[in-house]
Amino acid sequence: MTNSALDPLVVLTGAGISAASGVPTYRGVGGFWQNYRAQDLATPEAFQHDPALVWRFYHWRRNLVHQCKPNQAHYLLASIEDKLEDFVLITQNVDGLHQAADSRRVIELHGSIWRLKCTKCENRWMDLTVPMKEDLPTCPKCGALARPDIIWFGEPLNAEDLERAYFAAGRSRFMLVIGTSSVVQPAAQIPIIAHEAGARLIEINPEITPLTAFADVHLRGSAISQLALWWESISP
Ligand code: APR
């Protein structure tokens, strides 16, 4: 079934959509960056200085996310995707919960906690094992030290992913922004591009964010309840 009145629909998600699954957000009460300093754990300099410390942080996060399951909001997005022909889901999350809920057209803007990349060669690979065999994982091709394939602070996003996200936003009719503080660039720019190109912008967030002033509708509340209400209100 297609719902052409909504096509193209682009969705941007942030940590808030996974909060109900038990994955801590980054900012706000209980957020990662309330308890840890991002510059010590999520920068290329931190990894160069102390790879063992950075890997300990990621082993801990992989273990945490491993115990989390997608929630109703992840599943509803996957079922909305099934109903639409022209749909893209852009996520800043690295937890893989959208894919676990069977979303298919996903752009992982900030990488994935389940993918590794070599610090020497171009090799990238998936590794879902928890706990991992090595504290300091190495590249299966060249043996050099591996790192999480995550975009750290100060690093550029994958140019192709960003291009696809900008392109999708620029031609969207509806843009749904769920559970992001909208303070991290360039992701925060994506809904603005959609807005400027004439898309209807719907924000789902219990808080006011820098995006709220641009939104046509701000559904104030949790991803699970507000996404269900929004979908109920527009689906035939
Ligand atoms: N439903 C919807 N939104 C929620 C919920 C919920 N149940 N709980 C919290 N939120 C909202 C918060 O109000 C906040 O605006 O989710 C947002 C989470 O914000 P952040 O923790 O800043 O997460 P995010 O915007 O995804 O962070 C962006 O920052 O550190 C980097 O790379 C990291 O991808 C991350 C990026």
Coordinates of C-alpha atoms and ligand atoms in Angstrom, one line a residue:
M1 CA 0.0 0.0 0.0
T2 CA 1.2 3.5 -0.7
N3 CA 0.1 6.8 0.8
S4 CA 1.0 9.2 -1.9
A5 CA -0.2 12.2 0.2
L6 CA 2.8 11.8 2.4
D7 CA 5.5 10.9 -0.1
P8 CA 8.3 11.9 0.1
L9 CA 8.6 11.5 3.8
V10 CA 11.9 11.9 5.4
V11 CA 12.5 11.1 9.1
L12 CA 15.5 12.3 11.2
T13 CA 16.0 10.6 14.5
G14 CA 18.2 11.2 17.5
A15 CA 18.9 9.5 20.8
G16 CA 15.5 10.3 22.2
I17 CA 13.8 7.6 20.0
S18 CA 16.0 5.0 21.7
A19 CA 15.5 6.3 25.3
A20 CA 12.5 4.1 25.9
S21 CA 14.6 1.1 24.8
G22 CA 17.1 1.9 27.6
V23 CA 19.8 3.5 25.6
P24 CA 20.9 6.7 27.4
T25 CA 20.8 9.9 25.5
Y26 CA 23.8 12.2 25.2
R27 CA 22.6 15.4 26.8
G28 CA 20.2 16.1 29.6
V29 CA 19.7 14.1 32.8
G30 CA 21.5 10.7 32.7
G31 CA 23.0 11.5 29.3
F32 CA 26.4 10.2 28.3
W33 CA 28.0 13.6 28.2
Q34 CA 26.7 14.5 31.6
N35 CA 28.8 11.6 33.1
Y36 CA 31.7 11.5 30.7
R37 CA 33.7 14.1 28.8
A38 CA 33.2 13.7 25.1
Q39 CA 36.7 15.0 24.4
D40 CA 38.2 12.1 26.5
L41 CA 36.2 9.4 24.7
A42 CA 34.8 10.4 21.4
T43 CA 37.5 12.3 19.5
P44 CA 40.4 11.1 17.3
E45 CA 42.8 12.7 19.7
A46 CA 41.4 10.7 22.6
F47 CA 41.8 7.5 20.6
Q48 CA 45.4 8.3 19.7
H49 CA 46.2 9.2 23.3
D50 CA 44.6 6.2 25.0
P51 CA 42.9 3.6 22.6
A52 CA 42.4 1.2 25.5
L53 CA 40.3 3.7 27.4
V54 CA 38.2 4.6 24.4
W55 CA 37.7 0.9 23.5
R56 CA 36.6 0.3 27.2
F57 CA 33.9 2.9 26.7
Y58 CA 32.8 1.3 23.5
H59 CA 32.9 -2.2 24.8
W60 CA 30.7 -1.0 27.7
R61 CA 28.3 0.7 25.3
R62 CA 28.1 -2.3 22.9
N63 CA 27.2 -4.4 25.9
L64 CA 24.6 -2.0 27.0
V65 CA 23.0 -1.6 23.6
H66 CA 23.2 -5.4 23.1
Q67 CA 20.6 -5.7 25.9
C68 CA 18.2 -3.2 24.4
K69 CA 15.4 -4.0 22.0
P70 CA 13.7 -1.7 19.5
N71 CA 10.6 0.0 20.9
Q72 CA 7.2 0.8 19.4
A73 CA 8.5 4.0 17.8
H74 CA 11.2 2.1 15.9
Y75 CA 8.7 -0.5 14.8
L76 CA 6.1 2.1 13.8
L77 CA 8.7 3.8 11.6
A78 CA 9.5 0.5 9.9
S79 CA 5.8 -0.1 9.2
I80 CA 5.3 3.4 7.9
E81 CA 8.2 2.7 5.5
D82 CA 6.4 -0.3 4.2
K83 CA 3.4 1.8 3.4
L84 CA 5.3 4.5 1.5
E85 CA 7.2 4.4 -1.8
D86 CA 9.3 7.5 -1.2
F87 CA 10.8 7.3 2.3
V88 CA 14.2 7.9 3.9
L89 CA 15.2 7.5 7.5
I90 CA 18.2 9.5 8.6
T91 CA 19.5 8.6 12.0
Q92 CA 22.2 10.1 14.2
N93 CA 22.0 7.0 16.4
V94 CA 24.7 4.4 16.3
D95 CA 22.8 1.7 18.1
G96 CA 21.4 -0.2 15.1
L97 CA 17.9 -0.3 16.6
H98 CA 16.2 1.0 13.5
Q99 CA 17.6 -1.9 11.5
A100 CA 16.7 -4.3 14.3
A101 CA 13.1 -3.2 13.9
D102 CA 13.4 -3.9 10.1
S103 CA 13.8 -0.4 8.8
R104 CA 15.6 -0.7 5.4
R105 CA 16.2 2.7 3.9
V106 CA 18.4 4.0 6.7
I107 CA 21.2 6.5 6.5
E108 CA 23.4 6.2 9.6
L109 CA 24.8 9.7 9.6
H110 CA 27.1 9.1 12.7
G111 CA 28.2 5.5 11.9
S112 CA 27.4 2.4 13.8
I113 CA 28.6 0.9 17.1
W114 CA 28.5 -2.5 15.4
R115 CA 30.9 -1.6 12.5
L116 CA 34.6 -1.3 12.9
K117 CA 37.2 0.2 10.7
C118 CA 40.9 -0.1 10.3
T119 CA 43.2 2.7 11.4
K120 CA 45.7 1.9 8.6
C121 CA 43.9 0.4 5.6
E122 CA 40.4 1.1 4.2
N123 CA 38.8 -2.0 5.6
R124 CA 35.4 -1.8 7.4
W125 CA 33.5 -4.7 8.8
M126 CA 30.6 -5.6 11.0
D127 CA 31.2 -7.2 14.4
L128 CA 28.1 -8.1 16.5
T129 CA 30.0 -10.1 19.1
V130 CA 29.5 -9.1 22.8
P131 CA 31.8 -9.3 24.5
M132 CA 34.4 -8.9 21.7
K133 CA 37.3 -11.4 21.6
E134 CA 40.0 -8.7 22.0
D135 CA 40.1 -5.7 24.2
L136 CA 41.9 -3.9 21.4
P137 CA 40.4 -5.3 18.2
T138 CA 42.6 -5.5 15.1
C139 CA 42.0 -5.5 11.4
P140 CA 41.4 -9.0 9.9
K141 CA 43.1 -7.9 6.7
C142 CA 46.2 -6.1 7.8
G143 CA 46.4 -6.6 11.6
A144 CA 46.5 -2.9 12.5
L145 CA 44.5 -1.5 15.4
A146 CA 40.8 -1.2 14.7
R147 CA 38.4 1.5 15.9
P148 CA 34.7 1.9 16.0
D149 CA 33.3 3.2 12.7
I150 CA 31.7 6.1 14.4
I151 CA 32.0 9.8 13.5
W152 CA 33.7 11.4 16.5
F153 CA 33.8 15.0 17.4
G154 CA 35.9 17.0 15.0
E155 CA 35.6 14.4 12.2
P156 CA 33.8 15.0 9.0
L157 CA 30.7 12.9 8.2
N158 CA 30.8 10.5 5.3
A159 CA 30.4 12.8 2.3
E160 CA 28.1 10.4 0.4
D161 CA 25.8 9.9 3.4
L162 CA 25.5 13.6 4.0
E163 CA 24.8 14.3 0.3
R164 CA 22.1 11.7 0.3
A165 CA 20.6 13.2 3.5
Y166 CA 20.7 16.7 2.1
F167 CA 19.2 15.5 -1.2
A168 CA 16.3 13.7 0.5
A169 CA 15.6 16.7 2.8
G170 CA 15.5 19.1 -0.1
R171 CA 12.8 17.1 -2.0
S172 CA 10.8 16.0 1.0
R173 CA 7.1 16.9 1.4
F174 CA 7.0 16.0 5.1
M175 CA 9.9 15.9 7.5
L176 CA 9.6 14.3 10.8
V177 CA 12.2 15.0 13.4
I178 CA 12.2 12.7 16.4
G179 CA 14.2 12.9 19.7
T180 CA 17.1 15.0 18.8
S181 CA 18.4 18.1 20.6
S182 CA 19.2 19.6 17.2
V183 CA 22.4 21.1 18.4
V184 CA 24.9 19.0 16.5
Q185 CA 25.9 20.0 13.1
P186 CA 25.6 19.2 10.2
A187 CA 22.7 16.9 11.2
A188 CA 20.8 19.9 12.7
Q189 CA 20.9 21.6 9.3
I190 CA 19.0 18.8 7.5
P191 CA 15.5 19.8 8.7
I192 CA 16.3 23.4 8.0
I193 CA 17.0 22.5 4.4
A194 CA 13.6 20.7 4.2
H195 CA 11.9 23.7 5.8
E196 CA 13.5 26.1 3.3
A197 CA 12.5 23.9 0.4
G198 CA 8.8 24.0 1.5
A199 CA 8.4 20.7 3.5
R200 CA 6.1 20.5 6.4
L201 CA 8.2 20.1 9.5
I202 CA 6.9 18.0 12.4
E203 CA 9.0 17.8 15.5
I204 CA 8.5 15.2 18.2
N205 CA 10.3 16.0 21.5
P206 CA 9.3 16.5 25.1
E207 CA 11.6 19.6 25.1
I208 CA 11.8 22.8 23.1
T209 CA 14.9 22.7 20.9
P210 CA 16.6 25.2 18.5
L211 CA 14.5 23.6 15.7
T212 CA 11.1 24.2 17.4
A213 CA 10.8 27.8 16.1
F214 CA 11.0 26.4 12.5
A215 CA 8.6 23.5 13.0
D216 CA 5.1 23.7 11.6
V217 CA 4.0 21.4 14.4
H218 CA 5.7 20.5 17.7
L219 CA 4.3 17.4 19.2
R220 CA 5.5 17.7 22.8
G221 CA 6.0 14.3 24.4
S222 CA 7.7 11.0 24.0
A223 CA 8.5 9.4 20.6
I224 CA 6.3 6.4 21.2
S225 CA 3.1 8.3 22.1
Q226 CA 3.5 11.2 19.8
L227 CA 4.5 9.2 16.7
A228 CA 1.5 6.9 17.2
L229 CA -0.8 10.0 17.6
W230 CA 0.7 11.7 14.5
W231 CA 0.4 8.5 12.4
E232 CA -3.2 8.0 13.6
S233 CA -4.1 11.6 12.7
I234 CA -2.8 11.4 9.1
S235 CA -3.2 7.8 8.0
P236 CA -6.3 7.0 6.0
Ligands
APR1 N1 11.1 10.7 23.1 C1 11.5 11.7 22.3 N2 12.5 12.5 22.6 C2 13.1 12.3 23.7 C3 12.8 11.3 24.6 C4 11.7 10.5 24.3 N3 11.3 9.5 25.1 N4 13.6 11.4 25.7 C5 14.5 12.4 25.4 N5 14.2 13.0 24.3 C6 14.8 14.1 23.6 C7 15.5 15.1 24.5 O1 14.6 16.1 24.9 C8 16.6 15.7 23.6 O2 16.2 16.8 22.9 O3 15.9 13.6 22.8 C9 16.9 14.5 22.7 C10 18.2 13.8 22.9 O4 19.3 14.8 22.6 P1 20.8 14.3 22.6 O5 21.1 13.6 23.8 O6 21.6 15.6 22.4 O7 20.9 13.3 21.4 P2 21.1 13.7 19.8 O8 20.4 14.9 19.5 O9 20.8 12.4 19.1 O10 22.7 13.9 19.8 C11 23.3 14.2 18.5 O11 25.4 14.2 19.5 O12 27.1 13.4 20.9 C12 26.6 13.4 19.7 O13 27.0 11.8 18.0 C13 26.2 12.0 19.1 O14 24.5 11.5 17.5 C14 24.8 12.2 18.7 C15 24.6 13.7 18.5

